[in-house]
Structures are given as C-alpha cells and as structure tokens.
Short mmCIF file of C-alpha atoms in Angstrom, two decimals:
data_model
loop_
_atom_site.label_atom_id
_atom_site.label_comp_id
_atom_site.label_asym_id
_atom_site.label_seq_id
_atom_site.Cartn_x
_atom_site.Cartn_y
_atom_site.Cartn_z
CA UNK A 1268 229.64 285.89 43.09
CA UNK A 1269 229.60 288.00 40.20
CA UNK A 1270 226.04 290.04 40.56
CA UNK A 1271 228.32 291.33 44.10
CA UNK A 1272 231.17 292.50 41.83
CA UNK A 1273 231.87 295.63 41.40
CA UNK A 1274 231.84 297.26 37.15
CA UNK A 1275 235.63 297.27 37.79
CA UNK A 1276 236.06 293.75 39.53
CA UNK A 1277 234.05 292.27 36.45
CA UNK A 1278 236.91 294.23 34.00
CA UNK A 1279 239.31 292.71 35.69
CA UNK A 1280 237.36 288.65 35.55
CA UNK A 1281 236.88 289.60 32.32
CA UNK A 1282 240.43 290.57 31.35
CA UNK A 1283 241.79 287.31 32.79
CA UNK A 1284 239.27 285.08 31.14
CA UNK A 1285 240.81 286.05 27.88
CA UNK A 1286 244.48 285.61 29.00
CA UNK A 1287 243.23 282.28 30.54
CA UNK A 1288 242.55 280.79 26.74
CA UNK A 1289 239.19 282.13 26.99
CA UNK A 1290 238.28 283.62 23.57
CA UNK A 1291 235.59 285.72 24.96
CA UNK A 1292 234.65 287.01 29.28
CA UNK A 1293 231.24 288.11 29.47
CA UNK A 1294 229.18 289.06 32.29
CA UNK A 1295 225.00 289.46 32.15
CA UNK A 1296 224.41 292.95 32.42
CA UNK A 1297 222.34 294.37 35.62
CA UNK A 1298 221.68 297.14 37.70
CA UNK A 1299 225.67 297.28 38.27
CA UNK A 1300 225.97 297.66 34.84
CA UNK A 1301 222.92 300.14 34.33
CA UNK A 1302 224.55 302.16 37.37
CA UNK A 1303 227.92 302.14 36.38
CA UNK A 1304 227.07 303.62 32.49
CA UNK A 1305 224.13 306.21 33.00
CA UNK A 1306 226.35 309.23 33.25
CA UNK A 1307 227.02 308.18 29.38
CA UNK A 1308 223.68 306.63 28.06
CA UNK A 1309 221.25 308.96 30.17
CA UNK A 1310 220.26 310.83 27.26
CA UNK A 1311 218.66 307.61 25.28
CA UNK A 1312 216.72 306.44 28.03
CA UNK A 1313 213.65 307.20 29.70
CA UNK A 1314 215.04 306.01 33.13
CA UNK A 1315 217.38 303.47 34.29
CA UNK A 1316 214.17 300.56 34.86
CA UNK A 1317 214.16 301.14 30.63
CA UNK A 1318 217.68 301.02 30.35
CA UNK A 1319 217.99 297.82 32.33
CA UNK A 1320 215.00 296.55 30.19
CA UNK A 1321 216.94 296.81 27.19
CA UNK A 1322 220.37 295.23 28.13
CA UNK A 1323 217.91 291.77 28.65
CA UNK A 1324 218.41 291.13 24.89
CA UNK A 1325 221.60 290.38 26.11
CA UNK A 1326 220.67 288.21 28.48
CA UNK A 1327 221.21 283.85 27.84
CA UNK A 1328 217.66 282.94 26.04
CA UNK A 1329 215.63 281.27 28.76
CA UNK A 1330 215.71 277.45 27.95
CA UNK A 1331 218.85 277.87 26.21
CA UNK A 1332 221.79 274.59 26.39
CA UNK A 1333 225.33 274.89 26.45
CA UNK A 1334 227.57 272.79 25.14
CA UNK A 1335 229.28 272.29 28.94
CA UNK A 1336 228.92 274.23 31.79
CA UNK A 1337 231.10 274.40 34.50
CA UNK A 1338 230.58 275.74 38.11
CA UNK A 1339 233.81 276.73 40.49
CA UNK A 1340 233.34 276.84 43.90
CA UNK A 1341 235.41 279.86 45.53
CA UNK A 1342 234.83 279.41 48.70
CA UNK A 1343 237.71 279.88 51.01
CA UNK A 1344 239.65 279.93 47.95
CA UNK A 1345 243.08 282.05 49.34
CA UNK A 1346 244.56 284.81 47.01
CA UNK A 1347 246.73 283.75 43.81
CA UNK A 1348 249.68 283.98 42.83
CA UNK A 1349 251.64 283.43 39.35
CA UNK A 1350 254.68 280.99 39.93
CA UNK A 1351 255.58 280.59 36.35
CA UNK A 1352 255.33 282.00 32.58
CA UNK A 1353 251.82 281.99 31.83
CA UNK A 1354 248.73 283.45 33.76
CA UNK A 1355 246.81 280.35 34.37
CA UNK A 1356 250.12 279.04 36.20
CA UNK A 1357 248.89 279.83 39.89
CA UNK A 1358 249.66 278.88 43.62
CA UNK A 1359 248.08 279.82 46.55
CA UNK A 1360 249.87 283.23 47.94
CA UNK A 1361 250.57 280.60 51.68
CA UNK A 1362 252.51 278.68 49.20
CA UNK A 1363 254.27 281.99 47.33
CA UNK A 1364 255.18 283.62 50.51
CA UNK A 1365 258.24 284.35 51.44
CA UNK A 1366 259.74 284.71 47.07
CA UNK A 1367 262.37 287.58 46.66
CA UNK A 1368 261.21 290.06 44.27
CA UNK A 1369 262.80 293.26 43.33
CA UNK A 1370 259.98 295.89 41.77
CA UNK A 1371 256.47 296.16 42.70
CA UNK A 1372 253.92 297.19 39.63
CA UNK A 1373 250.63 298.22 40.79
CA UNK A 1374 248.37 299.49 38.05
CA UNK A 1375 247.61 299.08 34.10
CA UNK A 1376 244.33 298.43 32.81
CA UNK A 1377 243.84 295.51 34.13
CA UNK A 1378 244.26 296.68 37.92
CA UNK A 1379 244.99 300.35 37.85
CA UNK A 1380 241.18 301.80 38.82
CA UNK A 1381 240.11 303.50 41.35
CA UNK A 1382 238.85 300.64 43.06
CA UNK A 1383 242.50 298.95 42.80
CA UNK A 1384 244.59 302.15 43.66
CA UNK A 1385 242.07 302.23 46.86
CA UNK A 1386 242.55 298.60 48.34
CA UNK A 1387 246.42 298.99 47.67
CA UNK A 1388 246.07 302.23 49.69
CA UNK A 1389 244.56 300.87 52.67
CA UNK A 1390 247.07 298.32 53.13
CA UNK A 1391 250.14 301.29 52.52
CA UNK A 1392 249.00 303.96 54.38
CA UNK A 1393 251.27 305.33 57.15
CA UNK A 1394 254.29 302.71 56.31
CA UNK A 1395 256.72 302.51 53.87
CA UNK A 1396 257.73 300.30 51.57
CA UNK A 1397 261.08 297.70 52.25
CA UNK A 1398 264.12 299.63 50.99
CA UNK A 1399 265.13 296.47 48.90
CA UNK A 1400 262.55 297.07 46.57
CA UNK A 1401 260.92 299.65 43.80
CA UNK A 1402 257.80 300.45 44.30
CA UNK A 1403 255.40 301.55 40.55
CA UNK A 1404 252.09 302.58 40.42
CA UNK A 1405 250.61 303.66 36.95
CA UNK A 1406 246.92 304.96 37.07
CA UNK A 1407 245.27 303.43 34.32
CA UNK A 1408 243.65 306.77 33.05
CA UNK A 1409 244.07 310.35 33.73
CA UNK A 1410 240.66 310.44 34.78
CA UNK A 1411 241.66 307.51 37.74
CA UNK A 1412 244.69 309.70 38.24
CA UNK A 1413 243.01 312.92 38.93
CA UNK A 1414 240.36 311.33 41.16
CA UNK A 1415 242.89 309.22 43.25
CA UNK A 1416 244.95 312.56 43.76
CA UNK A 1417 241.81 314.07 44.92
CA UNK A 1418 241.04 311.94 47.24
CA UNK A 1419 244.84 311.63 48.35
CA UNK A 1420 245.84 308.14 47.90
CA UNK A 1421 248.39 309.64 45.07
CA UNK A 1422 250.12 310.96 48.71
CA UNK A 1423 249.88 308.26 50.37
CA UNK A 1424 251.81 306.08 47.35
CA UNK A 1425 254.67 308.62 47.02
CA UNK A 1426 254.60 309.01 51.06
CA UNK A 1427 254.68 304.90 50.96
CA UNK A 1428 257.95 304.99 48.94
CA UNK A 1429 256.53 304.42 45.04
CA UNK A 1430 256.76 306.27 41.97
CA UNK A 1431 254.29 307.83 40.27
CA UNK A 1432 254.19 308.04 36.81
CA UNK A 1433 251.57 309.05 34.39
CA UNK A 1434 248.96 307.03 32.45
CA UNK A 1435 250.34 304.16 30.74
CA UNK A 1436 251.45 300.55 29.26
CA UNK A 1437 254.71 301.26 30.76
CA UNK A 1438 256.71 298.16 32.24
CA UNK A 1439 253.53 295.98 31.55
CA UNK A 1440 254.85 295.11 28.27
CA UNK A 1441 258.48 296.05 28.59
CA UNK A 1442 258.38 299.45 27.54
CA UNK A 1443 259.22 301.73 29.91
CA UNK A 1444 259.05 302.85 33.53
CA UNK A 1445 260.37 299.72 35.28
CA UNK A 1446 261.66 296.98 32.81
CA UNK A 1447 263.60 294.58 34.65
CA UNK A 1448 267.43 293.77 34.20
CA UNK A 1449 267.62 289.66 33.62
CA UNK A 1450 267.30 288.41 36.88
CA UNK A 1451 265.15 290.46 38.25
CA UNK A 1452 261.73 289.64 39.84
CA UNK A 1453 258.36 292.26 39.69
CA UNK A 1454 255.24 291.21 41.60
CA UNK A 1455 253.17 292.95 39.32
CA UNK A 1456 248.94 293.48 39.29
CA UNK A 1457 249.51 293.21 35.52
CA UNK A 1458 247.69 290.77 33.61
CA UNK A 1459 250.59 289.12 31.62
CA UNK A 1460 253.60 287.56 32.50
CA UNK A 1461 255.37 285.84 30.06
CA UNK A 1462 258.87 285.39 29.47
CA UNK A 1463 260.31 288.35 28.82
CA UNK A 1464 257.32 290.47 29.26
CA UNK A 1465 258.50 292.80 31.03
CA UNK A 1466 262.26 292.79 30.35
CA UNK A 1467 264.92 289.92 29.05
CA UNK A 1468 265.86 287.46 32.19
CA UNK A 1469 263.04 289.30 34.29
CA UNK A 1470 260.25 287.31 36.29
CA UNK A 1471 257.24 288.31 36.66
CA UNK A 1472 254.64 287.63 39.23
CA UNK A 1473 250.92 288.62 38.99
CA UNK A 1474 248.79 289.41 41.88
CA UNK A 1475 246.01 291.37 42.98
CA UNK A 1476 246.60 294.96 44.37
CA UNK A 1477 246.22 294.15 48.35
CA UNK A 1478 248.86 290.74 47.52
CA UNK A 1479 251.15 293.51 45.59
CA UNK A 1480 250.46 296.46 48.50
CA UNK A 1481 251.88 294.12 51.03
CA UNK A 1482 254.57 292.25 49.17
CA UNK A 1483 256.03 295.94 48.87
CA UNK A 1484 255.53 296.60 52.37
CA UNK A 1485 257.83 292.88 53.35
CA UNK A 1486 260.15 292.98 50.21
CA UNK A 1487 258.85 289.33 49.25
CA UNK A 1488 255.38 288.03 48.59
CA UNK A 1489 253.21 288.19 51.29
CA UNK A 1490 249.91 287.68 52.76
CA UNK A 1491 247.33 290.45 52.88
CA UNK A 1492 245.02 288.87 55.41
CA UNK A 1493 248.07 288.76 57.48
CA UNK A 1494 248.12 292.69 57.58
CA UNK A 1495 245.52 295.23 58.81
CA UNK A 1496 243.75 297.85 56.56
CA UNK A 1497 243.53 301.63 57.04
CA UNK A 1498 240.68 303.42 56.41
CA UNK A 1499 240.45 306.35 53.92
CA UNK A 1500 239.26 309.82 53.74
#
C-alpha cells in the first residue's frame, strides 16, 4: 500500500504513527521519494538512478529480524473517524454519521497540501456548505497557498462558504482562527484532538479531507463515498 502513496500521503502515515504512540514513522525511500526531492538534491547527483542508489543505505539490511512485525490488512477498511480524546480512538465514519458538529478545519501540516486542499475540492465544488456550520481551511505553506490559488481551488473554498486564512497552526492547537467555545464540536483534518486542544469544552473530531469536505457540505459527519466528485481544472 505504501510504494502507491503519494510523498504527501506518506507525511501524513507518518505524522499519525507518531501521535499513535509510535516513537518513530518511517517509510523506505523509492522512486516516489527520488521524484518528489530532485528539484532540491539535483545538483549532488549524477541522475536520479544514482540518487535512488544512494537512499538504499537506508533501506532494512537484507536478512535483518525484528523484534515483532505486524501486518494490517486494509482492505475494505471504511474511512475513520475520532470519537473520543485521543487519535488512536477511531470508529468507522458508517458508525460516526449523522454527529452534530459546529466548525469544519481543513488544513495544517498534517492535511493542508496540495494533494489534501485538492480531494476536499472535488467533493465542494459548485455547493455550499450547511449554514449551521463554519467552514476553515488553512494552507499549510504559502507555497501550497499560492499554487492552490493558481489552480483555483482557493475560489472554489471561499465560493463553498469557508474562510481562508493564511499559513498557520491556527485552531489546531487552540490558538487562533477557530477555537471553539465549550461545547462546541470541529471535525477537523488535524492530527490532534485532545481535550481541550482546540479550545476549553470543545470536541474535536479528526478526519481525512474528503470525510471533512462532506461533513461541511451535511452539517454532521458524513460519508464521502456517499457523494460524487468534481473534476478540476
């Protein structure tokens, strides 16, 4: 599953891993990875087939033993959805459907790319959010921001219903640009949600971007594979 992830999907697996318990996410670096860094390490490489040849030294040792290893199967696995305090504290979205929430977050650095800021897109363009709810988005550099305006999903957030704001931690951590009054409820593509994360008395909810796109859309947590996807310039 991972050597078909995207640079930015494996940030994100990464990310989690470590607010899982994990003291360390790594993924084996491969063409992907080649790909994704040349503009940056072009210069101290013959080619990319030498650059690729070099990331191997960090690469398992062939013959190597771990202490356990554990394999997951994903398949048919449905979207997932915080119900409680920590991250690891997950139910299927079918089982989440249908919660109240009050403020949509959609971005940070855990799920404010490109690649994030595009799904969400698909699922927003040409409707408009439910008028019960706020609707955030928060590029997660101004590099991200200036490319998504570009290519005019920026337009088709703000014609959606959400506010923009610039680059940063924001309401992840409590800060500023949607902190929730105590009793209030975010669905949030954040990566943390613990008690008071994001304001005193708030709840937070973490989902992926297509989960959070169409949660704003119904005004409580909802399906995406339930809704259909427009396609982008």
């Amino acid at each position: 599953v991972v050597r078909k992830m995207t640079m930015e999907s494996r940030m994100t697996l990464c990310n989690m891993a470590i607010e899982a318990g994990g003291t360390s996410g790594i993924c084996m670096p491969d063409r992907v990875t080649v790909n994704y860094l040349w503009p940056f390490i072009s210069s101290g490489y013959a080619d990319k087939k030498a650059a690729l040849n070099d990331f191997k030294k960090w690469w398992s040792d062939k013959g190597c033993s771990y202490v356990k290893v554990i394999d997951i199967d994903v398949t048919g696995m449905e979207p997932q959805v915080t119900s409680g305090y920590k991250p690891d504290e997950v139910k299927g979205v079918s089982e989440m459907a249908g919660t109240r929430v009050d403020q949509i977050y959609i971005g940070s650095c855990t799920n404010g790319r490109l690649e994030d800021l595009k799904i969400a897109a698909q699922y927003l363009k040409g409707r408009t959010i439910d008028p019960s709810v706020r609707g955030i988005v928060s590029p997660a550099t101004p590099k991200i921001f200036r490319e998504a305006d570009k290519l005019g999903i920026i337009r088709i957030f703000m014609d959606a219903g959400f506010c923009v704001t610039n680059p940063t931690c924001g309401a992840c951590l409590g800060m500023s640009s949607g902190v929730l009054a105590p009793g209030e409820v975010c669905a949030s593509t954040t990566n943390r949600n613990f008690n008071g994360r994001m304001g005193r008395g708030g709840m937070v909810h973490l989902m992926s971007p297509a989960v959070a796109a169409v949660t704003a859309l119904e005004g409580k947590i909802a399906d995406p594979r339930n809704f259909r996807k427009e396609k982008l310039k």
